[in-house]
Coordinates of C-alpha atoms and ligand atoms in Angstrom, one line a residue:
M19 CA -0.1 0.1 -0.4
T20 CA 1.4 3.3 -1.0
Q21 CA -0.4 6.6 0.6
K22 CA 1.3 10.1 -0.3
N23 CA 4.5 9.9 1.8
I24 CA 4.3 6.8 3.3
Q25 CA 4.7 3.2 2.1
L26 CA 3.5 -0.2 3.9
E27 CA 4.9 -3.2 2.3
I28 CA 4.4 -6.6 4.0
R29 CA 7.4 -8.9 4.1
G30 CA 6.1 -12.4 5.8
A31 CA 5.1 -11.3 9.5
V32 CA 6.8 -8.1 9.1
A33 CA 5.5 -4.8 8.2
V34 CA 7.8 -2.4 6.7
V35 CA 6.7 1.0 7.0
R36 CA 8.8 3.8 5.0
L37 CA 8.5 7.5 5.0
T38 CA 8.4 8.5 1.8
R39 CA 9.2 12.2 1.4
G40 CA 12.9 12.0 1.0
A41 CA 12.7 15.5 -0.9
K42 CA 11.6 17.1 2.4
R43 CA 13.8 14.9 4.6
N44 CA 10.8 13.2 5.3
A45 CA 9.7 16.3 7.5
L46 CA 6.1 15.2 9.0
S47 CA 3.2 17.2 7.7
D48 CA 0.0 17.0 9.4
G49 CA -1.3 14.9 7.0
L50 CA 1.9 12.2 7.1
I51 CA 1.0 12.4 11.0
L52 CA -2.3 11.1 10.4
A53 CA -1.2 8.7 7.8
L54 CA 1.2 7.3 10.4
R55 CA -1.4 7.0 13.0
D56 CA -3.9 5.2 10.5
L57 CA -1.5 2.8 8.9
F58 CA -0.4 1.9 12.8
E59 CA -4.1 1.4 13.3
N60 CA -5.0 -0.8 10.5
L61 CA -1.8 -3.3 10.2
P62 CA -3.1 -6.6 9.0
A63 CA -3.6 -9.2 11.5
T64 CA -1.0 -11.5 10.3
V65 CA 1.9 -8.7 11.1
R66 CA 4.0 -9.7 14.1
A67 CA 6.5 -7.0 14.0
A68 CA 7.4 -3.6 12.2
V69 CA 10.4 -1.5 10.8
L70 CA 10.2 2.0 10.3
D71 CA 12.5 3.4 7.7
G72 CA 13.0 6.9 6.1
E73 CA 13.6 7.2 2.6
G74 CA 16.7 9.0 1.2
E75 CA 19.9 10.1 3.5
H76 CA 17.7 11.1 6.8
F77 CA 15.4 9.3 8.6
C78 CA 13.7 12.2 9.7
A79 CA 13.7 15.8 10.0
G80 CA 11.1 16.7 12.3
L81 CA 7.8 18.8 12.2
D82 CA 7.3 20.4 8.7
L83 CA 8.2 23.5 9.7
S84 CA 6.3 24.9 6.6
E85 CA 3.1 24.2 8.3
L86 CA 4.4 26.1 11.7
K87 CA 1.6 28.4 11.2
E88 CA 0.0 31.4 13.9
R89 CA -1.9 28.9 16.2
D90 CA -3.6 30.1 19.2
A91 CA -3.0 28.2 22.2
G92 CA -6.0 25.9 22.0
Q93 CA -5.0 25.1 18.0
G94 CA -1.5 24.4 19.4
L95 CA -2.8 22.1 22.0
H96 CA -4.9 20.1 19.7
H97 CA -1.8 20.0 17.3
S98 CA 0.4 18.5 19.9
R99 CA -2.5 16.1 21.0
M100 CA -2.8 14.9 17.4
W101 CA 0.9 13.9 17.3
H102 CA 0.5 12.3 21.0
A103 CA -2.2 10.3 19.4
A104 CA -0.4 9.1 16.4
L105 CA 3.1 8.1 18.5
E106 CA 0.8 6.5 20.8
R107 CA -0.3 3.9 17.9
V108 CA 3.4 3.2 17.1
Q109 CA 4.2 2.8 20.8
Y110 CA 1.1 0.9 22.0
G111 CA 0.0 -0.5 18.9
P112 CA -0.3 -4.1 17.9
V113 CA 3.2 -5.1 17.2
P114 CA 6.8 -4.1 18.4
V115 CA 8.5 -1.5 16.0
V116 CA 12.1 -1.5 15.2
A117 CA 13.1 1.7 13.9
A118 CA 16.1 1.9 11.1
L119 CA 17.9 5.4 12.0
H120 CA 20.2 7.2 9.5
G121 CA 21.2 10.7 9.0
A122 CA 19.2 13.5 10.5
V123 CA 17.0 12.2 13.4
V124 CA 16.0 15.4 14.6
G125 CA 13.2 17.5 16.8
G126 CA 9.8 15.5 15.7
G127 CA 12.0 12.8 14.2
L128 CA 13.7 11.8 17.3
E129 CA 10.3 12.0 19.1
L130 CA 8.9 9.2 16.4
A131 CA 12.0 7.1 16.8
S132 CA 11.7 7.4 20.5
A133 CA 8.1 5.8 20.5
C134 CA 9.7 3.0 18.6
H135 CA 10.8 -0.3 20.8
I136 CA 14.0 -0.8 18.9
R137 CA 16.3 1.8 17.3
V138 CA 19.2 0.6 15.3
A139 CA 21.4 3.3 14.0
D140 CA 24.0 3.4 11.3
E141 CA 27.0 5.4 11.7
S142 CA 25.6 8.5 9.6
T143 CA 22.9 8.8 12.2
F144 CA 22.8 12.0 14.3
Y145 CA 20.7 13.2 16.9
A146 CA 19.3 16.9 17.8
L147 CA 16.4 18.8 19.3
P148 CA 16.6 22.2 17.3
E149 CA 13.1 23.3 18.8
G150 CA 15.3 25.1 21.4
S151 CA 16.7 27.2 18.7
R152 CA 13.4 27.7 16.7
G153 CA 11.8 28.9 19.8
I154 CA 9.3 26.4 20.4
F155 CA 9.4 23.2 22.4
V156 CA 8.7 19.6 21.8
G157 CA 4.8 18.5 21.3
G158 CA 5.2 15.0 20.2
G159 CA 5.4 13.1 23.4
G160 CA 9.6 14.0 23.4
S161 CA 9.4 15.5 27.2
V162 CA 7.7 12.2 28.2
R163 CA 9.8 9.6 25.9
I164 CA 13.3 11.2 25.5
P165 CA 14.3 11.1 29.2
K166 CA 13.5 7.7 29.6
L167 CA 16.3 7.0 27.0
I168 CA 19.1 9.3 27.7
G169 CA 17.8 11.4 31.0
V170 CA 16.5 14.7 31.8
A171 CA 19.9 16.3 32.2
R172 CA 21.1 15.5 28.5
M173 CA 17.8 16.5 26.7
T174 CA 18.1 19.8 28.8
D175 CA 21.7 20.4 27.4
M176 CA 20.3 19.7 24.0
M177 CA 17.4 21.8 23.9
L178 CA 19.6 24.5 26.0
T179 CA 22.6 24.7 23.7
G180 CA 21.6 23.1 20.4
R181 CA 24.1 20.1 21.0
V182 CA 24.1 17.4 18.6
Y183 CA 24.9 13.9 19.0
N184 CA 26.8 11.7 16.7
A185 CA 25.9 7.9 16.1
A186 CA 28.6 6.4 18.5
D187 CA 27.9 9.2 21.5
G188 CA 24.3 8.7 20.7
E189 CA 24.3 4.9 21.4
R190 CA 26.4 5.5 24.4
A191 CA 24.0 8.0 25.6
G192 CA 20.9 5.8 25.0
F193 CA 19.3 6.9 21.8
A194 CA 20.1 3.5 19.8
Q195 CA 20.3 -0.1 21.1
Y196 CA 22.2 -1.2 18.2
L197 CA 25.1 1.1 16.4
V198 CA 25.7 -0.7 12.6
P199 CA 27.8 0.5 9.7
T200 CA 26.4 3.1 7.4
G201 CA 23.8 1.9 4.8
T202 CA 23.1 -1.2 7.3
A203 CA 20.9 -0.2 9.5
F204 CA 17.5 -1.3 7.4
D205 CA 18.9 -5.1 7.2
K206 CA 19.8 -5.2 10.8
A207 CA 16.3 -3.7 11.8
M208 CA 14.7 -6.3 9.5
E209 CA 16.5 -9.1 11.1
L210 CA 15.6 -8.1 14.6
A211 CA 11.8 -7.9 13.4
I212 CA 11.9 -11.2 12.0
R213 CA 13.3 -12.6 15.4
V214 CA 10.8 -10.6 17.2
A215 CA 8.0 -11.6 15.1
E216 CA 8.7 -15.2 16.0
N217 CA 8.0 -14.8 20.0
A218 CA 4.9 -15.8 21.5
P219 CA 2.6 -12.6 20.5
L220 CA 1.5 -12.5 24.5
T221 CA 5.3 -12.2 25.5
N222 CA 5.5 -9.0 22.9
Y223 CA 2.2 -7.6 24.2
A224 CA 3.6 -8.0 27.9
L225 CA 6.7 -6.3 26.5
M226 CA 5.2 -3.4 24.6
H227 CA 2.0 -2.7 26.9
A228 CA 3.2 -4.0 30.8
L229 CA 6.9 -3.2 31.0
P230 CA 6.6 0.2 30.4
R231 CA 3.6 0.7 32.8
I232 CA 5.2 -1.2 35.4
A233 CA 8.3 0.9 35.3
E234 CA 6.3 3.7 36.2
Q235 CA 4.1 1.9 38.7
P236 CA 5.3 2.4 42.5
A237 CA 7.2 -0.9 43.3
D238 CA 4.6 -2.4 45.6
Q239 CA 2.0 -2.0 42.6
G240 CA 4.5 -2.6 39.8
F241 CA 5.0 -6.3 41.5
L242 CA 1.5 -6.9 41.3
T243 CA 0.9 -6.3 37.8
E244 CA 4.2 -8.1 37.0
A245 CA 2.6 -11.1 38.5
L246 CA -0.6 -10.8 36.9
M247 CA 1.3 -10.6 33.5
A248 CA 3.5 -13.3 34.2
A249 CA 0.3 -15.5 35.1
I250 CA -1.3 -14.5 31.8
A251 CA 1.4 -15.1 29.6
Q252 CA 2.8 -18.5 31.1
S253 CA -1.1 -20.0 30.9
A254 CA -1.0 -19.8 27.4
P255 CA -0.8 -22.7 25.1
E256 CA 2.1 -21.2 23.2
A257 CA 4.3 -20.9 26.3
K258 CA 3.8 -24.3 27.5
S259 CA 4.5 -25.6 24.1
R260 CA 7.7 -23.7 24.1
V261 CA 8.9 -24.8 27.4
R262 CA 8.1 -28.5 26.5
A263 CA 10.2 -28.1 23.7
F264 CA 13.2 -27.0 25.5
L265 CA 12.7 -29.5 28.3
D266 CA 12.7 -32.0 25.5
G267 CA 16.0 -30.8 24.2
K268 CA 14.2 -29.5 20.9
A269 CA 14.6 -25.6 21.4
A270 CA 17.7 -23.3 21.2
K271 CA 19.9 -23.1 24.6
V272 CA 21.1 -19.5 25.3
K273 CA 24.4 -19.0 23.7
K274 CA 27.3 -17.1 25.4
A275 CA 27.2 -13.5 23.7
Ligands
1HE314 C1 12.0 20.7 5.6 C2 12.4 20.3 7.1 C3 11.6 20.8 7.8 C4 14.0 20.1 5.4 N1 10.5 21.3 7.8 N2 10.8 21.5 5.6 N3 13.1 20.5 12.2 C5 14.3 20.9 12.2 O1 14.4 21.9 12.7 C6 15.4 20.5 11.3 C7 15.4 21.4 9.8 N4 16.1 20.6 8.9 C8 17.4 20.5 8.7 O2 18.2 21.2 9.5 C9 18.3 19.9 7.4 O3 17.1 20.2 6.5 C10 18.2 18.7 7.7 C11 19.7 18.5 8.5 C12 17.3 17.4 8.2 C13 18.9 18.0 6.2 O4 19.9 19.0 5.7 P1 19.9 18.6 4.0 O5 21.2 19.8 3.9 O6 20.3 17.3 3.5 O7 18.5 19.3 3.0 P2 18.1 20.8 3.1 O8 18.3 21.3 1.8 O9 18.3 21.5 4.5 O10 16.5 20.1 2.8 C14 16.2 19.8 1.7 C15 14.7 20.2 1.5 O11 13.8 19.8 2.9 C16 14.5 21.7 1.7 O12 13.1 22.0 0.8 P3 13.5 22.8 -0.6 O13 12.1 23.4 -1.0 O14 14.4 23.9 -0.5 O15 14.1 21.6 -1.5 C17 14.3 22.3 3.0 O16 13.3 23.5 3.3 C18 13.2 20.9 3.4 N5 13.3 20.4 4.6 N6 13.8 19.7 6.7 C19 10.0 21.3 6.1 N7 11.8 20.2 9.0 C20 5.7 18.0 17.4 S1 6.5 18.9 17.6 C21 8.3 18.8 16.8 C22 8.9 20.3 16.6 C23 10.0 19.8 15.8 O17 10.3 19.0 15.1 S2 11.1 21.3 15.8 C24 12.4 20.6 14.5 C25 12.2 20.9 13.1

């Protein structure tokens, strides 16, 4: 399926979602944000994992600045909430999403990347939050999600000083879980997504929907939520057959890294 500026390709159990607005560095217009929301809301039921990629040399240049209109406070509020709804469909949608990062991952592009579950960055990647210098603030959930990756202090510094992180420093800071040679982020992201798609669906559900909420709960409540989630996951026939396969010597052992 190809909509304007976004493309969905199904490869087995993996949905490949690509921003196809390379001429504008995949800048996120309102139309593109809504298309992203609709796409993640309507993924085929056969899909078990997704890869999010950006056409051209840059993953995403953030908010489409040509649409930054004179909005009053109420309109600004609704605009930001529209982004929240769309990125929430990515984070809390049906399947884990692996982002394939390269080139600019800036502003709203970084907000989008931070809504994904795994980030694979190639060595051309750089991260910035130019909102600070443009006289605006993050509005796509960045102040909630980005500190969870890199901490409040680093995000504050980025926005106050315009600091740009290169790929290696960015991986050390926590933006990405994988750093790969230039040009290979998509292949690595596909490899991971295929692996993720093989998990029991309830395990993936627990990791996407329960883990981040448990991490936000007071420990006492977190332990209870964890116990409930664990009980549900292990009662699924899929879990029972996987454990049985290991005990029968038919499933892979964990190998030394
Ligand atoms: C754009 C955008 C955009 C490029 N909105 N049109 N984001 C920013 O402040 C980042 C702004 N962009 C850049 O700093 C650079 O474009 C890049 C580092 C990403 C890429 O540089 P480069 O040299 O490869 O491309 P370019 O020549 O700057 O841009 C190519 C075209 O894309 C050009 O248009 P053209 O018609 O002259 O060809 C650019 O105008 C256009 N373009 N980026 C609109 N962002 C929910 S709130 C989120 C708040 C934010 O995200 S603020 C941060 C916005």
